[in-house]
Structure formats: C-alpha cells, structure tokens
XYZ file of C-alpha atoms in Angstrom:
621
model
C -91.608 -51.461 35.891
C -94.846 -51.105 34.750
C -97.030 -47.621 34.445
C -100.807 -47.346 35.617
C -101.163 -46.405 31.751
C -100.310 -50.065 30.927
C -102.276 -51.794 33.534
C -105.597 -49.818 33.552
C -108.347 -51.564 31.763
C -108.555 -50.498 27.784
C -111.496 -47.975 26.948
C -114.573 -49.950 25.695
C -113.746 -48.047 21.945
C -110.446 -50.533 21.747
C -111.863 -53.889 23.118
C -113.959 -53.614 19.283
C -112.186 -55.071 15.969
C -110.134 -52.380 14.611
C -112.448 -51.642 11.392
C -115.492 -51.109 13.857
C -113.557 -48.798 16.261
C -112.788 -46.428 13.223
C -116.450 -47.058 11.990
C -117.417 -45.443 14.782
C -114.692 -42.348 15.158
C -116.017 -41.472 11.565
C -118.829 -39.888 13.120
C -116.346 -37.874 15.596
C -115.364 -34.399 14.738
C -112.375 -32.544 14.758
C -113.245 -31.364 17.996
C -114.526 -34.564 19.109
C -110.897 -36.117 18.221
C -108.923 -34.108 19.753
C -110.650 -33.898 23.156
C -110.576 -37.939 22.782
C -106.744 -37.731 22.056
C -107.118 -36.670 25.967
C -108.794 -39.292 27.359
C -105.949 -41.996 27.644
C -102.970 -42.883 26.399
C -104.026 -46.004 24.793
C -106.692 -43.853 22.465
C -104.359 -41.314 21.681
C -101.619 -44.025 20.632
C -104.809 -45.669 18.207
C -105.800 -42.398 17.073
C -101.707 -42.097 15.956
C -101.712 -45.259 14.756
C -104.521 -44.568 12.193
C -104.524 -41.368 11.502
C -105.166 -41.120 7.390
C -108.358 -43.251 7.982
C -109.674 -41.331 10.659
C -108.375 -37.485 9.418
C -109.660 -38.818 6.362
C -113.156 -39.809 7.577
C -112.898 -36.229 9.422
C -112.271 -34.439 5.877
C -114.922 -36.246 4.663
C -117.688 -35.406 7.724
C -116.675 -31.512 7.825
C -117.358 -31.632 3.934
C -113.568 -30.724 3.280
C -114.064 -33.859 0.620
C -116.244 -36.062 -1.271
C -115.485 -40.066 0.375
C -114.207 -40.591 -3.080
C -111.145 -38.329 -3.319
C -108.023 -38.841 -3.271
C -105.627 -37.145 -1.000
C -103.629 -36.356 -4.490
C -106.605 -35.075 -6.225
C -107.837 -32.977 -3.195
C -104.126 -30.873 -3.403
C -104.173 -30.464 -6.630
C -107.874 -29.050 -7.124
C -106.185 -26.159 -4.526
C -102.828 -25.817 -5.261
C -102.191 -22.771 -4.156
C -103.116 -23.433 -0.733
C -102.849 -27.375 -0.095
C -99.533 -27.744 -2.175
C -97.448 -30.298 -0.588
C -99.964 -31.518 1.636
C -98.965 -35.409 2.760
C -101.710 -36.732 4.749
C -104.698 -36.197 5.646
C -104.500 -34.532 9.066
C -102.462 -31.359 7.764
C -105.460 -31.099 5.056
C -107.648 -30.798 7.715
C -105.280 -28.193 9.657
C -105.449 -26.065 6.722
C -108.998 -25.873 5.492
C -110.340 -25.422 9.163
C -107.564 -22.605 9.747
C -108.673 -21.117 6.247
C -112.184 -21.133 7.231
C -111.684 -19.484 10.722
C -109.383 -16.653 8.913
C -112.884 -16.268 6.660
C -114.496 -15.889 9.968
C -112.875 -13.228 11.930
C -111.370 -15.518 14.026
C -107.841 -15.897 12.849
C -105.724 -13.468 10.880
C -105.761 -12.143 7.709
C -103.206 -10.239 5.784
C -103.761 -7.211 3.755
C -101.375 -5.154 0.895
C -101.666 -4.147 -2.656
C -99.148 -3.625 -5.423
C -97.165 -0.062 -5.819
C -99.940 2.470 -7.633
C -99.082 3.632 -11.315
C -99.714 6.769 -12.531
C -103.713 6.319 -13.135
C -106.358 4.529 -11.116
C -106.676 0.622 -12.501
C -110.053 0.613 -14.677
C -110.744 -3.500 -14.131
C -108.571 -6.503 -13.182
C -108.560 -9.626 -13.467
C -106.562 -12.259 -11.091
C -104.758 -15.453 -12.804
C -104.123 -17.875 -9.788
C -102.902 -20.395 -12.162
C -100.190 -18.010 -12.818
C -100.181 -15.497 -9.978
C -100.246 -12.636 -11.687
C -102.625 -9.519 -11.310
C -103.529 -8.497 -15.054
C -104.676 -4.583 -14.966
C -106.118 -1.881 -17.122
C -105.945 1.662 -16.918
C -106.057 4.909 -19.230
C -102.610 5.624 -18.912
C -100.354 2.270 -18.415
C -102.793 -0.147 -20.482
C -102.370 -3.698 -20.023
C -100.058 -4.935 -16.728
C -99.140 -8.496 -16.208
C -97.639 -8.499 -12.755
C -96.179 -10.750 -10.824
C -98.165 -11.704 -7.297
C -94.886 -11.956 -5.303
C -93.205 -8.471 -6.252
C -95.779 -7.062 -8.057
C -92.581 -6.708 -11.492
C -93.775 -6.456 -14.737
C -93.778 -9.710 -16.761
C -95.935 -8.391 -19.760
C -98.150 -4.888 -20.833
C -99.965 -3.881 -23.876
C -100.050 0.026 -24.032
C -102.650 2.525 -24.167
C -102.398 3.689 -27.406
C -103.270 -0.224 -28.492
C -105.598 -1.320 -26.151
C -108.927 -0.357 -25.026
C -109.104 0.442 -21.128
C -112.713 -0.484 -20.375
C -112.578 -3.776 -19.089
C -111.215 -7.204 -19.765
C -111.578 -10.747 -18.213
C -110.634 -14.214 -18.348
C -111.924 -17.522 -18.510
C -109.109 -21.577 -18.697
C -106.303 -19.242 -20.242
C -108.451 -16.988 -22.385
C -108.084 -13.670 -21.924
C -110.672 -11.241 -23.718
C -110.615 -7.306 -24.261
C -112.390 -4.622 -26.264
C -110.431 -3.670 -29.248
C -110.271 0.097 -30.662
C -111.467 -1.441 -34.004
C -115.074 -1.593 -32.953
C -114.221 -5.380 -31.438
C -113.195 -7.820 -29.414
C -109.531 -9.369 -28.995
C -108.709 -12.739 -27.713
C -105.679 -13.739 -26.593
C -104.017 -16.754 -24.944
C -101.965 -17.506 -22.327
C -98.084 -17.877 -24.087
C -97.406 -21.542 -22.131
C -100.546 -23.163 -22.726
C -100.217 -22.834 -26.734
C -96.707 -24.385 -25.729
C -97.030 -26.783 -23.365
C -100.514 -27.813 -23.659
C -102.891 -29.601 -25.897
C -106.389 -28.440 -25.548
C -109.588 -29.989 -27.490
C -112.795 -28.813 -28.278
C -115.371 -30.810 -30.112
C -113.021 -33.469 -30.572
C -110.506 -31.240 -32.575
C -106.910 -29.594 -31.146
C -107.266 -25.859 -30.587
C -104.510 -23.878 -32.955
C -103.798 -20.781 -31.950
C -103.454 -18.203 -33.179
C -106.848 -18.942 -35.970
C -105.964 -18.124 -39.379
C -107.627 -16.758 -42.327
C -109.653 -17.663 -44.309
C -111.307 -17.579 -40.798
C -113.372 -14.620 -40.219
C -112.205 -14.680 -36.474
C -108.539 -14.570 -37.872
C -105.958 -12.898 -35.798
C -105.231 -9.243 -37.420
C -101.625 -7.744 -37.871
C -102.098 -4.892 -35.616
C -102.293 -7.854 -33.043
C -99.400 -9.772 -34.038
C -97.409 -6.624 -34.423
C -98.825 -5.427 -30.708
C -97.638 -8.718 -29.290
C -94.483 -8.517 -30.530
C -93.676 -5.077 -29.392
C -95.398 -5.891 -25.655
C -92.580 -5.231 -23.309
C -91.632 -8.563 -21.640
C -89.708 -10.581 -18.666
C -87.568 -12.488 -21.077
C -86.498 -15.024 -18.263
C -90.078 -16.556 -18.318
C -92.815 -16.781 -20.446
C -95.488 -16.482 -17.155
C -97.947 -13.978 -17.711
C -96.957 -13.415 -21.630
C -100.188 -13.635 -23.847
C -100.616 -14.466 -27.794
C -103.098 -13.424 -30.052
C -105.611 -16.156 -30.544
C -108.679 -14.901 -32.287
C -110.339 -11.129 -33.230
C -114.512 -10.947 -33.120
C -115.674 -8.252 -35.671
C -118.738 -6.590 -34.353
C -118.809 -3.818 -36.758
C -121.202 -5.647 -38.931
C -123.784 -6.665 -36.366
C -123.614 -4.354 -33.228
C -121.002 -1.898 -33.748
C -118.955 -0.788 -30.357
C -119.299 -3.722 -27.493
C -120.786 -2.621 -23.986
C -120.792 -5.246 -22.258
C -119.241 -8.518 -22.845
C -118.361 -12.036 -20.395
C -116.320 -14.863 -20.497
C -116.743 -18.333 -19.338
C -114.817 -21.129 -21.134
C -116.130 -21.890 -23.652
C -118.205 -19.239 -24.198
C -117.949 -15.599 -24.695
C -121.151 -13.395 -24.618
C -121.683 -9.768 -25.657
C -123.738 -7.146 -26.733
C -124.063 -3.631 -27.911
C -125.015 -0.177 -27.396
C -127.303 0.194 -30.879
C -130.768 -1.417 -29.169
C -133.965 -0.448 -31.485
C -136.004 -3.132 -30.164
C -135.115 -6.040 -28.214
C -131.738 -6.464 -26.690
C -129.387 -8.771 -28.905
C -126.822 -10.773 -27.004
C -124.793 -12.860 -29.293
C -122.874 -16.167 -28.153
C -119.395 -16.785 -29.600
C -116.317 -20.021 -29.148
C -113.465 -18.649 -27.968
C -111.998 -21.512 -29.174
C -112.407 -21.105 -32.640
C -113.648 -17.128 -32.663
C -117.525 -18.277 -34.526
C -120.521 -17.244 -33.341
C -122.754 -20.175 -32.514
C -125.845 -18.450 -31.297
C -127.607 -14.753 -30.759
C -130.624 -14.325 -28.702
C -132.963 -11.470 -28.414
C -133.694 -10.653 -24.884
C -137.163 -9.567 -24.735
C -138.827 -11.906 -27.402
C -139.341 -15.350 -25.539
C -142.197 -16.195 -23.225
C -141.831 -14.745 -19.490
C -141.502 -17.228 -16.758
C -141.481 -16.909 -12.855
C -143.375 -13.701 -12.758
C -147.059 -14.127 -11.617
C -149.713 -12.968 -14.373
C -150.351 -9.588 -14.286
C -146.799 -8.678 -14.504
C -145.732 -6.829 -18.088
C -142.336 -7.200 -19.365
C -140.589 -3.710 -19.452
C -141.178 -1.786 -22.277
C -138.191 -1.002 -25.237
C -137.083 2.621 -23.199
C -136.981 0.715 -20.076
C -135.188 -1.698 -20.964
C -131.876 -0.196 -20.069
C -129.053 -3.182 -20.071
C -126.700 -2.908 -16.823
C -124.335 -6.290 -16.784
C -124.264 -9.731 -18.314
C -123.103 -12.913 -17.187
C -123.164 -16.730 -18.197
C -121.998 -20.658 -17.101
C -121.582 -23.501 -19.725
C -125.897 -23.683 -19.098
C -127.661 -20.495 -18.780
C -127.268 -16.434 -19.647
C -128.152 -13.592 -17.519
C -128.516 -9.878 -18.835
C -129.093 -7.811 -16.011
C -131.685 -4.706 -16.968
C -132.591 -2.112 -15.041
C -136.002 -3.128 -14.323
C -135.670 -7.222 -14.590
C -132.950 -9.656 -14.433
C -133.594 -11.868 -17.477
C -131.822 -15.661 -17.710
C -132.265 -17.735 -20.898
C -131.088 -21.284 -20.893
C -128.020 -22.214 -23.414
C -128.461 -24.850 -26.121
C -126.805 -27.312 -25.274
C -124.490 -28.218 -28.414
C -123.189 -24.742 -27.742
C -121.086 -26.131 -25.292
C -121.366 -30.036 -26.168
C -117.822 -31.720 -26.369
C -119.467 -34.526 -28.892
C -119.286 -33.728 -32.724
C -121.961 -35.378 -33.480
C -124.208 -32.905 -31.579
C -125.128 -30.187 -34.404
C -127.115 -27.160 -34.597
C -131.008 -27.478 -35.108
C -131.660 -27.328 -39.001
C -135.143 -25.245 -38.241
C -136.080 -22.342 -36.018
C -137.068 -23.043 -32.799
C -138.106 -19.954 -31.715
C -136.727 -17.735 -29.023
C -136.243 -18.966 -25.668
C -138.144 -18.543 -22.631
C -136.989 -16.177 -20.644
C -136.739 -17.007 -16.617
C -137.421 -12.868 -15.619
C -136.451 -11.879 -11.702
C -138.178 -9.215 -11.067
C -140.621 -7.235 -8.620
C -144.654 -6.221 -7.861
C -143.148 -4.235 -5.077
C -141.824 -1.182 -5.313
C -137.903 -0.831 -3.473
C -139.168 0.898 -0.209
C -142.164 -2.092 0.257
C -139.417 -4.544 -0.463
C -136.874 -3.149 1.937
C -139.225 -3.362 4.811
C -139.827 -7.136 4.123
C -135.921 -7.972 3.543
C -133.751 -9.904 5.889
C -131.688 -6.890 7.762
C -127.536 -6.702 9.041
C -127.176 -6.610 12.652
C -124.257 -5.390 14.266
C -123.140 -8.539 16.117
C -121.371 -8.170 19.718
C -117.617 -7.102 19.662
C -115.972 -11.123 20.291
C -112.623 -10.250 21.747
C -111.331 -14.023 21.792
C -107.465 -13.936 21.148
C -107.338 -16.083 18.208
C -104.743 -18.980 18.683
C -101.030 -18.274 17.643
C -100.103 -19.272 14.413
C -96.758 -18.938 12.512
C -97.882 -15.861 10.399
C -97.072 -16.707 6.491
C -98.875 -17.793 3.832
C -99.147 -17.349 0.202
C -96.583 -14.792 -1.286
C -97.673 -10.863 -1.490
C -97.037 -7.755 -1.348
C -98.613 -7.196 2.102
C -98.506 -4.092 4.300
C -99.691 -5.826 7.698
C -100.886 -8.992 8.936
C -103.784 -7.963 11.456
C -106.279 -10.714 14.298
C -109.509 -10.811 12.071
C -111.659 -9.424 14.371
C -109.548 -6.335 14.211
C -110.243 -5.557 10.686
C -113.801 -7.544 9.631
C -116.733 -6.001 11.724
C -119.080 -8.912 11.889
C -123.164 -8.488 11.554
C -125.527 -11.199 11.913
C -128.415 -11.635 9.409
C -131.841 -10.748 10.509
C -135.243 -11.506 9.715
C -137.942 -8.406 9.244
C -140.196 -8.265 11.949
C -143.809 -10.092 12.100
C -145.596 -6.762 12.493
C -143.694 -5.719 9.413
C -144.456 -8.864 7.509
C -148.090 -9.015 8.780
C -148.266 -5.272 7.728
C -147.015 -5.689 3.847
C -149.830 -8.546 3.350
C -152.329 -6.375 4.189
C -150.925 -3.276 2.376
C -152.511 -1.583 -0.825
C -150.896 -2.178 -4.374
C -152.076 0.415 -6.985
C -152.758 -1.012 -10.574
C -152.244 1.599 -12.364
C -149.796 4.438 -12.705
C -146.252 4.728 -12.850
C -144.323 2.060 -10.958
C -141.049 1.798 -8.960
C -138.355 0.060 -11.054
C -136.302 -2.288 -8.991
C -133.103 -0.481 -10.065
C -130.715 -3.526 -10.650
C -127.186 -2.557 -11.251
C -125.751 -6.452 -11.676
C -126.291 -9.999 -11.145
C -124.314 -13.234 -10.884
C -124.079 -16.512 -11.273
C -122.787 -18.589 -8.091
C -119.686 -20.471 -8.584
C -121.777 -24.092 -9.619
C -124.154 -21.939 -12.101
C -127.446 -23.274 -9.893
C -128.187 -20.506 -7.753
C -128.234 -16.275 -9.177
C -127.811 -12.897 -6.771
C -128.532 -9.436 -7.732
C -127.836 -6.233 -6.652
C -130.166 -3.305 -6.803
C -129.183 0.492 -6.335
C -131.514 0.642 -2.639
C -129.728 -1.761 -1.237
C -130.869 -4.732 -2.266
C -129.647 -8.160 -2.890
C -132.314 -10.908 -4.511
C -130.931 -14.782 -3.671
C -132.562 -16.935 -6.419
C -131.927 -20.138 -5.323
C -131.944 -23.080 -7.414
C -133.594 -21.030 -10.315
C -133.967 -23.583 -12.756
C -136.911 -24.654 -10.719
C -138.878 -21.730 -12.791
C -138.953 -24.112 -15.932
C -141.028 -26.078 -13.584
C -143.584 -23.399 -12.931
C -142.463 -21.930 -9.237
C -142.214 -18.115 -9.385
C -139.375 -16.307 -8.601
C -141.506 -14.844 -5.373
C -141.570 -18.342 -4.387
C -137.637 -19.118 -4.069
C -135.992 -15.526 -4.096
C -134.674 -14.283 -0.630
C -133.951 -10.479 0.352
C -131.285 -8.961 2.190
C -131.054 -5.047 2.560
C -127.391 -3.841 2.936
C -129.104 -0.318 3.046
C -126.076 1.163 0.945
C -126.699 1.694 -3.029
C -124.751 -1.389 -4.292
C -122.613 -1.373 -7.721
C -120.862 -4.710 -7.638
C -120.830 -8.468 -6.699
C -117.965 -11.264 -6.397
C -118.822 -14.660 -6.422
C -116.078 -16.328 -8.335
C -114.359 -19.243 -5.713
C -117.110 -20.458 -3.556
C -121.346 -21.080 -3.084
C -121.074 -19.938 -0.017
C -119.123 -16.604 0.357
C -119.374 -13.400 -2.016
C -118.753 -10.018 -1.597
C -120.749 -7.195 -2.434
C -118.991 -3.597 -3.008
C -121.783 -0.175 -2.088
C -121.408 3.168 -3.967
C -120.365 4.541 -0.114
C -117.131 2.453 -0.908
C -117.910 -0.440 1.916
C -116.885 -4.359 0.854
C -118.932 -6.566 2.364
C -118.786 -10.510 2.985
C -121.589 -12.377 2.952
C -121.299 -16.026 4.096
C -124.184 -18.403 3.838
C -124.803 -21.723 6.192
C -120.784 -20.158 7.934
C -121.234 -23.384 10.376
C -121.308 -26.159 7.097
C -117.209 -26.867 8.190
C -117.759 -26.701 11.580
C -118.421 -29.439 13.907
C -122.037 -28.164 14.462
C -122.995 -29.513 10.947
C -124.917 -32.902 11.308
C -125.774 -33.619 7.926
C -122.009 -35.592 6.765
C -123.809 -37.647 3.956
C -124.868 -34.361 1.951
C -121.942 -32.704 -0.045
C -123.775 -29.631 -0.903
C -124.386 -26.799 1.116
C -128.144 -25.572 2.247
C -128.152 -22.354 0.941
C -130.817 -19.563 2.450
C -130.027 -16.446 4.419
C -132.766 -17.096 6.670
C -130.664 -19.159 9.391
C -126.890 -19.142 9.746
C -125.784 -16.418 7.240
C -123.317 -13.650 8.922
C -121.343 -10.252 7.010
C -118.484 -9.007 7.570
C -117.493 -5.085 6.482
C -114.067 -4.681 5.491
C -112.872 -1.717 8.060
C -109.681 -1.056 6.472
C -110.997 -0.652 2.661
C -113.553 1.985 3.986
C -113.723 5.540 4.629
C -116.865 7.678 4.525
C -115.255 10.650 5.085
C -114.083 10.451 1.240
C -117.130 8.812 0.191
C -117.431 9.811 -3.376
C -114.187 11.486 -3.362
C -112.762 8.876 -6.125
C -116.039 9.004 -8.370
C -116.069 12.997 -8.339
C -112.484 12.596 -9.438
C -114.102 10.911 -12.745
C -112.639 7.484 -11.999
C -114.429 5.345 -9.026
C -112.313 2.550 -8.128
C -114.520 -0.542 -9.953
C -112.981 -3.869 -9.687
C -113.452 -6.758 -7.621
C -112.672 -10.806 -7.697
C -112.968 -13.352 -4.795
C -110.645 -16.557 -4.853
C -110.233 -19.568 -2.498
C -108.172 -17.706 -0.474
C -108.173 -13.803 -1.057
C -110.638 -10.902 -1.545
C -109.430 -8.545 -4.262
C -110.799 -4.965 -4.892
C -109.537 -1.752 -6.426
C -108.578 0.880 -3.478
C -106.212 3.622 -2.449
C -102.768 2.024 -0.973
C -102.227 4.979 0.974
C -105.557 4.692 2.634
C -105.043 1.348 2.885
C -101.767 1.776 5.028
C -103.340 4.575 7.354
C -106.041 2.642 8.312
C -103.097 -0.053 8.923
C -100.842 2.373 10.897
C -104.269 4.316 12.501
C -105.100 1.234 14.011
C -101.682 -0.163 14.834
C -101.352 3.477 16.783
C -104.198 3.010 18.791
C -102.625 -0.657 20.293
C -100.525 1.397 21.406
C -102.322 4.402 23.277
C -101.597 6.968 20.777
C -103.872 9.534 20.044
C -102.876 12.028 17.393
C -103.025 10.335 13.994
C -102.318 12.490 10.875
C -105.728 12.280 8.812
C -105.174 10.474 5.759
C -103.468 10.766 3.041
C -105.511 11.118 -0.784
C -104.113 10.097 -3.940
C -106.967 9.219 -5.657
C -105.257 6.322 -7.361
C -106.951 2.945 -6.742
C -104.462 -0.249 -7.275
C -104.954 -3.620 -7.189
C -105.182 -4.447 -3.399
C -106.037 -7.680 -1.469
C -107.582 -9.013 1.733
C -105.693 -12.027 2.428
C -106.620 -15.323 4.900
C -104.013 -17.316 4.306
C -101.829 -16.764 7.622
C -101.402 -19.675 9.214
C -101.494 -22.348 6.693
C-alpha cells in the first residue's frame, strides 16, 4: 500500500541532476538544512543520502574550513576537541556547539587545580601534553597533569628562578639564577621526534665548545627533578643555557615564539637593546636598539620619547615582526628574514644596514581626550533563553561546576562614542607645548596570525592596530588603530588560540572577553568565499565579564598581600587565569544557592593563594 509520501510530486530541488541539487544546498546553512530536513520526506532522505558533501559544503560556508581540507587534516589541526571526528556533520555539531558555549549561550565548565602553599607567579598551558606548567616562590617548577592535576615533573625553588617562564613547539624557556636564561625541551620530542632547522637535525642537549652549551648545574637539576616514572609526559631536558652576563646582565623581560627567543635587560643607558636568539641552537642571530631607527605611523610633529621615558613594560614577537611595549609608545620592528629562513643558503648581510624602522603606536591625545572618543561596553539585556540540553562532558578537568553560560558571562555590546562627542574632540584645543599625558601602556600583543597588534593602557584602554604592516606603506597608525575603553586600569592581554577572541585581565581583578565579527560562524555571515575574518570593533564585536573570577569587594586584596595573581593564556577551547579556588567555588555555591531561594550565604572565604584555574566551553561536544 502506498503512502501520500511516495505519491506526492518530488520538490523542484530533486527533479535537478544530483551534482546541481548539491550545487545549490552549498549555499544553505546549517539552519537552512535543517529546517529543509522538514520539508518532505524525499529531501530529508537526499539530504541523508549525501551528507559528507553537503555537511562538508556547510563546514566550508560557516568558515569551519578552507574547501581544500581534508576531514583528516581538519581533526588533527584540533585534536583536543575534534578527536575522533568521522564525518563531516559531527564536525559541524562541534564547532557550532563550541562557538555558542563562547557565546553565553551554552554551558561552560569552570575548576582549577588544588592550591600549593604560595600563589602561582606565571603559567604556561601545554595542550599538546595537557599539562599546566607553574611557577611560584615556594614550590618552583610544577608539571601537572590536566586530568588530576598529579605531579609528573618540578624543578625546585632553590634552582629555579620564579619570575616567569613560557613556551613556544616544545621549548620551554626560564630565567636562570646565573644572570641567564635556561632552555629546556620537552623529554619525548628529543625521543621520538626529529626536528630540523636550516636544513640540519636539532641535538639536544648543545654541547660545548658551544657557547650556548648546557651547564652541569642543569644536567644535575634535571636529574634530581622529582618525576612520574610511568611516563615521560611533562618531563623536560636541558637543551641550551643563554649567558647574558656579558651583554645585559639580569633578563627583564624575555618571549618565546619558535624559533625565536627575544629578551632584554634592566641596564638601559641609551636606547633599549633587545637581542634575538635560536632556540634551536642557543646563538644570537640579531640585537636591535629600540629607539635608533626612523619613526613610522606617527604624523610629523610627534617626538619619540626621550631616554627617562622610555620605560620598557612587555615584549612580544611572531616569526616576522617584534614589539617592545614602552610606557609612552608601542614600538614594532620588522625581523630579517634569514632569522627565521628554513633555506641555508639564506645568510646574514656581510655590511651594516642600519637600524630598522621602527612602526611606533602611539598618541597626540592625552588618555582622558582619547577615552571620550573610544568605542564604549554596554550592558546588553539579560537573554534568559534556556540553552538546548546537551550531555554535559567534555575535555578532562578538574572542574568544580558546569554552569548555562548566561549564568556566569555577563554580556555587553560594543558601542560607538557619540557624534556630539566626536564632533566635540575635532574642534577641541591641543597645546604644543608643555608637559604631555603619556599613554600609559602596560602590554601589547600580537594576534594569533602576527597581522593585526592590541594594547593595553593603564586608563582603560585598548588600541586595535589592524593590519599594521600597512605603516611601511605610509598610513599612520591614527588611520587604522581602533579604541575601546574598558574603563578599568588594564595589566594583561590573551590572545594565543584565535583572531577573533582575547581576553583582557583589569587591575580591579575583572577577565574580560572580547569577540570580534561573533556572527563570522553563524548563518548570518554572507561572505562564504572569504576565509578570513573582518576584523573592527566598530560593528559586531560583544564582551563578556567573567562573574565568577570577580570580586570587588577584595579588589586589591591579593596585590596588598605582595603577590597579585598575574597569569593568563587563552586556547581553542578554555580561558585560563590565576585566581583564588575558594573564591572560585563560593561564587559557584553563592549562585547555585540562589536557584534555589536561599538567602543567607556565608561571605567568602580568603586564602590569598591564586592557582591555576580555567573557564571551560567544552560541554557538549
């Protein structure tokens, strides 16, 4: 007996050769599918029929991929989050439920890992390995493991210095006690893995006659490093040790990005020296003095800041370009390129050239002039949507709770300044002589692709240079640089996994997420053909504030302690930031109390040590 399904006419969409039909559902959404899944039964059996052409066409028009990768190659590049992904449809589950956990609209999971008996100094997270890596005055150097936070490696405090330390392809660099820097190297790469540079295998550890050859006090501090002796994840080997007592003395600042490492000192008579080293094989390849070059992309009457001004904050690099972040000017220099060339052949100049120019971010305004003009937060309304059930897992942590995003990320919408105020700067005075306003930047970064550079001021601040490189050219930094007041002092900026999200920590304590063009997944975008984001904050650009890593009752409480919890990295999938567990769980259990019509809550508990913690969005995939 036959249904009305198998007699009614076929939709106009299947009478069309089978190519054209999914021609034409390429320029569907995910949306779009799935309402047409409803129409009939004969679409929704096509739409089965072909589904890794068509969810493949749909990764490729949300900008999930490139047309030109592979399933394979798409899981791998995010292991950690599309491992074991088989076609093409559960990819597209995955990223969109990632994207609306980002959002507030999902859920998100937050924890940290069991305080020790200090605050943690600086982290770094290894996702290759899932491990947290810590330092802090009293424990030193902690490997731990993501899952159960137990301790797979540790250098101690009497070796190593507990100012900061970071990590770059399996490279992990520290400041030494011996007026240096250390490298070491992640324990199953120099096993398992043969890595190249310039054509030549990397040995590790380097050897005399070397001058980057690895001391005994390292060898003897690796061998005594308590380990897990069932594995060697996490475990480190001394690779290389940069003496800086000849040149600069004590390091200040230093930065890591494979296969560079940059650094400079406190001694600064004159200009401010930033040398350039391999990590690879421990030489250093270049030094620049920042402050010598020509200025670019500041307009004519502008005066580079003076030697007692010039008062160096942070420092940062890619494979291309350097950024030393000063008080008074951000300053980026462009990178030789056989510094980082793979090809042998590509040498060193045998003359001079000259310092750089210097691309210099910087301001004819003074702060309060600029804040007026800068793109403002605006509470958004509460949206109370129940966010679809999911099953609630995701990648393995120590997590306290798993919460709806909307519960624990107060969204704000970005706003322009107002005409009158805009119509008011243009007309206002400038004086041209007398003391003026420094900008007060406290760091600056490089987005994830190295094209595009933010930095953070101590009013408030954030400067968005997009697409700097564009100053070689002749714009001016006035021309391309976008503003956004936060109206806390700010200390700190992520911007580690992707060009559109970072997150920017205030001296009150408050995270915030910043997502540019947040509708580029969504079935809004129209643009499918272009793979790269458009990146302004003047349309589409929301914040979120972290509620439950925030509390201005104790603002300052941590810093008048002597130890303010620093420390913050942003991956694919997780926010990480140094903060009080204990806090952390009575915001969790406040908040879980008031579901429940509760009213008394204990105040919170202080113990003024900051751990490793996480915001995770993960729950659901």
């Amino acid at each position: 007996m036959s249904t009305f399904a198998d007699t009614e006419p076929p939709p106009s969409l299947l009478t069309l050769p089978t190519d054209i039909s999914l021609h034409i559902l390429a320029y569907l959404s995910l949306h779009d599918l799935y309402h047409l899944r409803l129409v009939s039964r004969r679409i929704h059996s096509f739409i089965e029929a072909h589904e890794e052409p068509i969810y493949h066409q749909a990764a490729v028009y949300h900008h999930f991929v490139q047309p030109q990768t592979s399933l394979e190659d798409a899981a791998e590049a995010n292991e950690n989050w599309l491992g074991g992904v088989r076609d093409w449809k559960e990819l597209c589950r995955r990223w969109l439920t990632l994207e609306r956990n980002w959002d507030g609209r999902g859920f998100v999971r937050e924890g940290g890992f069991r305080p020790g008996e200090d605050t943690v100094i600086n982290f770094v997270i290894d996702e290759e390995q899932r491990t947290a890596i810590s330092l802090s005055r009293k424990s030193g150097l902690i490997v731990r493991a993501h899952e159960d936070g137990r301790l797979l490696w540790a250098l101690s405090s009497q070796y190593v210095a507990t100012t900061r330390c970071d990590m770059s392809n399996g490279f992990l660099v520290l400041m030494a006690k011996h007026s240096g820097l250390e490298i070491w190297r992640r324990a199953t790469d120099v096993r398992s893995t043969i890595l190249r540079r310039r054509g030549q295998i990397v040995h590790t550890p380097i050897t005399a006659p070397s001058l980057a050859a690895v001391r005994d006090f390292q060898v003897q501090a690796g061998a005594l490093a308590p380990v897990a002796t069932d594995t060697d994840r996490g475990h480190f080997v001394p690779h290389a040790y940069i003496d800086t007592s000849r040149d600069i003395g004590a390091v200040r600042l230093f930065r890591v990005s494979y296969p560079l490492l940059a650094y400079t000192g406190f001694a600064q008579t004159s200009d401010v020296d930033v040398s350039i080293v391999d990590v690879t094989s421990g030489e250093t390849i270049w030094r620049v003095a920042i402050g010598s070059g020509r200025v670019l992309g500041m307009p004519p009457r502008f005066t580079f800041p003076s030697i007692q001004d010039r008062i160096g904050m942070d420092i940062d690099l890619t494979r291309e370009h350097l950024s030393v972040c000063l008080y008074t000017v951000v300053v980026i220099v462009r990178i030789p390129e056989w510094c980082t060339s793979e090809d042998p052949n590509v040498m060193p100049p045998t003359t001079d050239l000259g310092p750089p120019d210097m691309l210099v971010l910087g301001d004819m305004d003074t702060p309060a002039a600029r804040q007026t003009s800068a793109h403002l937060l605006m509470l958004s309304a509460a949206d109370r949507t129940e966010p679809a059930p999911v099953a609630i897992h995701g990648i393995s942590l120590p997590a306290l709770a798993t919460a709806r995003g909307q519960d624990v990320l107060r969204r704000f919408d970005i706003m322009p300044p107002s005409p009158a105020v805009q119509r008011a700067n243009m007309h206002a005075l400038i004086p041209t002589s007398g003391p003026r306003a420094q900008p007060g930047f406290m760091c600056a970064r490089f987005s994830p692709d190295g094209k595009h550079l933010v930095a953070a001021t101590g009013f408030g601040l954030l400067y968005f240079a997009w697409d700097f490189a564009r100053v070689e050219k002749g714009a001016l930094f006035s021309e391309l640089t976008e503003y956004l007041l936060i109206d806390e002092p700010l200390r700190d900026i992520a911007w580690n996994a992707d060009v559109r999200r970072l997150a920017v920590r205030t001296a009150w304590e408050d995270v915030f997420i910043v997502t540019i063009n947040s509708s580029y997944h969504n079935s809004r975008t129209t643009d499918t053909h272009n793979s790269t984001p458009r990146l302004t904050i003047a349309h589409d650009t929301t914040a979120h504030r972290l509620l439950d890593f925030s509390n201005h009752e104790l603002v300052g409480w941590a810093r008048g302690q002597g130890v303010p919890f620093n420390g913050m990295q942003m991956t694919r999938t997780a926010l990480w930031v140094v903060w009080d567990v204990a806090l952390l769980a009575h915001a969790v259990a406040k908040r879980e109390a008031r579901a429940v019509g509760e009213r008394h809550i204990d105040p919170a508990p202080v113990s003024g040590i900051g751990s490793v913690c996480f915001v995770e969005f993960t729950p659901g995939l």
